Structure formats: structure tokens, C-alpha cells
Coordinates of C-alpha atoms in Angstrom, one line a residue:
X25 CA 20.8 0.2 0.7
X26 CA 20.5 3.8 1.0
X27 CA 21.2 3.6 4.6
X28 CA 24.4 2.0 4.0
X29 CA 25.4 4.7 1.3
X30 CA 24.2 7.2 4.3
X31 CA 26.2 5.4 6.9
X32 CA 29.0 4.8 4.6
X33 CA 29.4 8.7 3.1
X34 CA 29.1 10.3 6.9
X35 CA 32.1 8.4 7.8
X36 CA 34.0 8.9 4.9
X37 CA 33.1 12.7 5.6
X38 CA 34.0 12.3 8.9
X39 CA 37.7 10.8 8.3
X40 CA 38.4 13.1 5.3
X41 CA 37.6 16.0 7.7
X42 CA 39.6 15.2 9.9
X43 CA 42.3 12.9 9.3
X44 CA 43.5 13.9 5.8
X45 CA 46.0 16.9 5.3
X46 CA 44.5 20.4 4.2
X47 CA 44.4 20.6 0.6
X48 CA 42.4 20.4 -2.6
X49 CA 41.5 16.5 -2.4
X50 CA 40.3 17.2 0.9
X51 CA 38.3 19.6 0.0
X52 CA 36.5 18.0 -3.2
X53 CA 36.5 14.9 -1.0
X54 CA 34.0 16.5 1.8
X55 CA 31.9 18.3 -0.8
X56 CA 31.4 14.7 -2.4
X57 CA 30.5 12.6 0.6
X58 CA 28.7 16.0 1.7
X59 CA 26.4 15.7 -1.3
X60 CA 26.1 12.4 -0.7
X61 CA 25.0 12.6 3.1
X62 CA 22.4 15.2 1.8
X63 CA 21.2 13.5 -1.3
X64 CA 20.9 10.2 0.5
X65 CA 19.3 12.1 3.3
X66 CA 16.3 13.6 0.9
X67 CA 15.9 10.4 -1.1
X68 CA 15.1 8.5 2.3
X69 CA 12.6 11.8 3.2
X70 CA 11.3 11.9 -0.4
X71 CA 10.3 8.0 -0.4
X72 CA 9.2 8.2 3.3
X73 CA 6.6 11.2 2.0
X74 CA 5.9 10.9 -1.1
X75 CA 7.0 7.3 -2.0
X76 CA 9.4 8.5 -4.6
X77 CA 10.9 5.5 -6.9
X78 CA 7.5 3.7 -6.2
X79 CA 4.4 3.0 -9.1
X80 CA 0.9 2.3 -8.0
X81 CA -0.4 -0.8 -9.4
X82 CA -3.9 -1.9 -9.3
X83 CA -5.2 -5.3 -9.8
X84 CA -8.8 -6.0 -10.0
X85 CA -10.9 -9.5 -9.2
X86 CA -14.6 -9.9 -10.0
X87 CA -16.2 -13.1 -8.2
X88 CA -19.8 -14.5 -8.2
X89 CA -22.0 -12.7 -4.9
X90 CA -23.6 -15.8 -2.6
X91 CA -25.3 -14.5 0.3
X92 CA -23.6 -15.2 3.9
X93 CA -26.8 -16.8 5.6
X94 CA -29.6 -16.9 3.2
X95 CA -29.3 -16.4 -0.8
X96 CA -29.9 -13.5 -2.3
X97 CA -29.4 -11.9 1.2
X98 CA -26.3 -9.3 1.6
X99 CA -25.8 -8.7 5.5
X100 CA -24.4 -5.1 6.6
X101 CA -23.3 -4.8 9.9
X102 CA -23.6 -0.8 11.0
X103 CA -20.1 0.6 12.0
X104 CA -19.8 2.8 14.9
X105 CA -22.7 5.0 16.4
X106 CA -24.0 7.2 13.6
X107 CA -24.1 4.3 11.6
X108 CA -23.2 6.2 8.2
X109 CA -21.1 3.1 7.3
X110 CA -21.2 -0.5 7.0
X111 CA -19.1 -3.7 6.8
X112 CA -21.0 -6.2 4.3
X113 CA -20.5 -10.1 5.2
X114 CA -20.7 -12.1 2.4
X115 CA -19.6 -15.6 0.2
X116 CA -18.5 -16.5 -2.8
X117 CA -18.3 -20.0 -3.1
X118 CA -21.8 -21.2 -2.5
X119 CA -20.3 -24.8 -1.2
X120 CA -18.0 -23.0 1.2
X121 CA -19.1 -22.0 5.0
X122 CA -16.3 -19.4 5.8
X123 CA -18.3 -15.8 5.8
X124 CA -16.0 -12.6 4.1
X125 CA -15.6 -9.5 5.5
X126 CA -15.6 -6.4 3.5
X127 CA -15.3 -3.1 5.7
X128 CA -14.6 0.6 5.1
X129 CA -11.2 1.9 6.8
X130 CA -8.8 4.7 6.3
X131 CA -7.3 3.0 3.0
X132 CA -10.3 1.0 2.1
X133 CA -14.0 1.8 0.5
X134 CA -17.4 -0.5 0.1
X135 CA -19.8 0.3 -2.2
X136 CA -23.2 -1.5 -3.1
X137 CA -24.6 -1.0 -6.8
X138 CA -27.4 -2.5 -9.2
X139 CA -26.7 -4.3 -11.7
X140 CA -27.6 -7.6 -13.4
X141 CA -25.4 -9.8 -12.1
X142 CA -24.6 -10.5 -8.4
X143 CA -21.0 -10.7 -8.5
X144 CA -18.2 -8.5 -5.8
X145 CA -15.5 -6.2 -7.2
X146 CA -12.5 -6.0 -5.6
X147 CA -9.7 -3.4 -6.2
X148 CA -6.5 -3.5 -4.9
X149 CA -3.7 -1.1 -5.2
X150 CA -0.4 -1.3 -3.9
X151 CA 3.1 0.4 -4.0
X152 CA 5.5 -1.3 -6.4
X153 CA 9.2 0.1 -7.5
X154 CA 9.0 1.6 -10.0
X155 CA 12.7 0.5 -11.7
X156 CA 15.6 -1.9 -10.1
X157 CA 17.7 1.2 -9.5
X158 CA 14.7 1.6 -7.0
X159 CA 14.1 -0.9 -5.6
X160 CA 18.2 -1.5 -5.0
X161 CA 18.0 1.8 -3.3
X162 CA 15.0 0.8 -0.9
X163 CA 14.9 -2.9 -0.6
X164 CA 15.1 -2.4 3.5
X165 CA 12.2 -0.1 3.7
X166 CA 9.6 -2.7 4.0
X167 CA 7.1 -0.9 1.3
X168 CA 7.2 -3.2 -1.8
X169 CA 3.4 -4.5 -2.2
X170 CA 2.0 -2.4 0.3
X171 CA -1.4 -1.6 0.0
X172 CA -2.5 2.2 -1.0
X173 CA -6.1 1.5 -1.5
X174 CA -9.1 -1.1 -1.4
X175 CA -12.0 -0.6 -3.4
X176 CA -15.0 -3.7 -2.7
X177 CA -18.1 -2.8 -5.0
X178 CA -21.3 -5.4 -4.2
X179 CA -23.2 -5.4 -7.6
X180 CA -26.9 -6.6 -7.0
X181 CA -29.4 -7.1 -8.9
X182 CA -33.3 -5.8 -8.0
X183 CA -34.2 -9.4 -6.5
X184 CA -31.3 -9.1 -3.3
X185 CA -31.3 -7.2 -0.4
X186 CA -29.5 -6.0 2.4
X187 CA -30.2 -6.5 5.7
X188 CA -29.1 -5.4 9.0
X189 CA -27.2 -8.1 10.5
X190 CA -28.1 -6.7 13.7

């Protein structure tokens, strides 16, 4: 919608510059739509950048670990050639033969801790509006629900391993 107010002020700009008589409407008109043109312009540059009118929500979900092949077995697969970080393949329903993927990327981490329970944490935040005035404003852009940041933390206890799956 801010595209339209964009679109909309420039040619109102545009026709009051030049088609209206000289005068003091004319004048307070262009310094209106002017404001306008610029204010729309920075809102667009301040959400692009800085996702301004937008709240990061985080939801987590903590599931049972089942080992992809074996039990008690977590399978790392080495990333790249220095091999300073791994993707981890794993289950969680221990009926179910469809193998997960959790690997690091730009946006996302993988951790692997003890604990006493082998169970997967998974952290996801995205980009909500913040208000409706917000979302009114940037229901075009596409970035409702996008995805800031995943965080996938493998708790094991001291009876698992992990194994190359090399």
C-alpha cells in the first residue's frame, strides 16, 4: 500500500506543479504530496533495512531425539572442506522412516548438548507486524512470517553418539 501512496502523491505532485495556477494552494499542495513522496520514500528504505513496523517472534518446539539409522546414534554429515561444521540427520518419530535434516546456514545454527533426555530443540524466529497500521502499510512486501533465525539444539544424554555419516 505504500507504493500506491508513493505512486499516488508523485502524481498528485506532478499535476499540482504543473497544471494548477500559481498561488498559495499550490504551494501548500506540493509541500504536502512532497512530504509525502519523501516520507513514503524512507518508510519503504527504513522497512527494506531495518524492517521498521516489524516484531521478532520466536516460537520454540521440543520433540523426542530417535536416531536416523541406529538408536541412540546421531549422524553428522561434515559441511564443506575444513569441516568446522556439520548437518545432523535425525528422527523423531521412531515408527516413521523419513530422515530430518538439521544444517547450519547464514540464518540458521546447530548445536549438540548433554543432557538427560534425548529430545531436539528447535527455535524459530520470524518477522511479524508489529500493528495493522503496519501491516496495511506493507502487506505487498512479501515479509510477514519470514524467517530471521533458526536455532536446532540436539540434547543427548552420555549413552548416544555421533557419528560421521561419512
Amino acid at each position: 500500500m505504500i507504493l500506491a501512496i508513493l505512486s499516488v502523491s508523485a502524481l498528485c505532485f506532478f499535476l499540482f506543479a504543473v497544471l494548477s495556477q500559481r498561488g498559495v494552494l499550490r504551494r501548500i499542495m506540493m509541500v504536502v504530496f512532497g512530504a509525502l513522496i519523501i516520507l513514503s520514500a524512507a518508510g519503504i528504505a527504513a522497512n527494506d533495512v531495518n524492517h521498521f513496523g516489524m516484531v521478532q517472534k520466536t516460537t520454540l518446539t521440543t520433540a523426542p531425539l530417535v536416531g536416523a539409522k541406529q538408536e541412540k546414534v546421531l549422524l553428522a554429515q561434515p559441511l564443506g572442506t575444513a569441516g568446522k561444521e556439520n548437518s545432523y540427520l535425525y528422527r523423531t518419530n521412531p515408527l516413521s522412516t523419513k530422515v530430518l535434516v538439521a544444517k547450519p546456514g547464514l540464518h540458521a545454527t546447530t548445536a549438540v548438548v548433554d543432557g538427560q533426555k534425548a529430545q531436539v530443540r528447535r527455535s524459530v524466529t520470524r518477522w511479524r507486524y508489529s500493528g495493522t497500521w503496519s501491516a496495511f502499510l506493507f502487506c505487498w512486501s512479501g515479509q510477514e512470517n519470514s524467517i530471521a533465525s533458526t536455532d536446532v539444539t540436539f540434547v543427548l544424554p552420555s549413552d548416544w553418539q555421533v557419528v560421521n555419516a561419512k
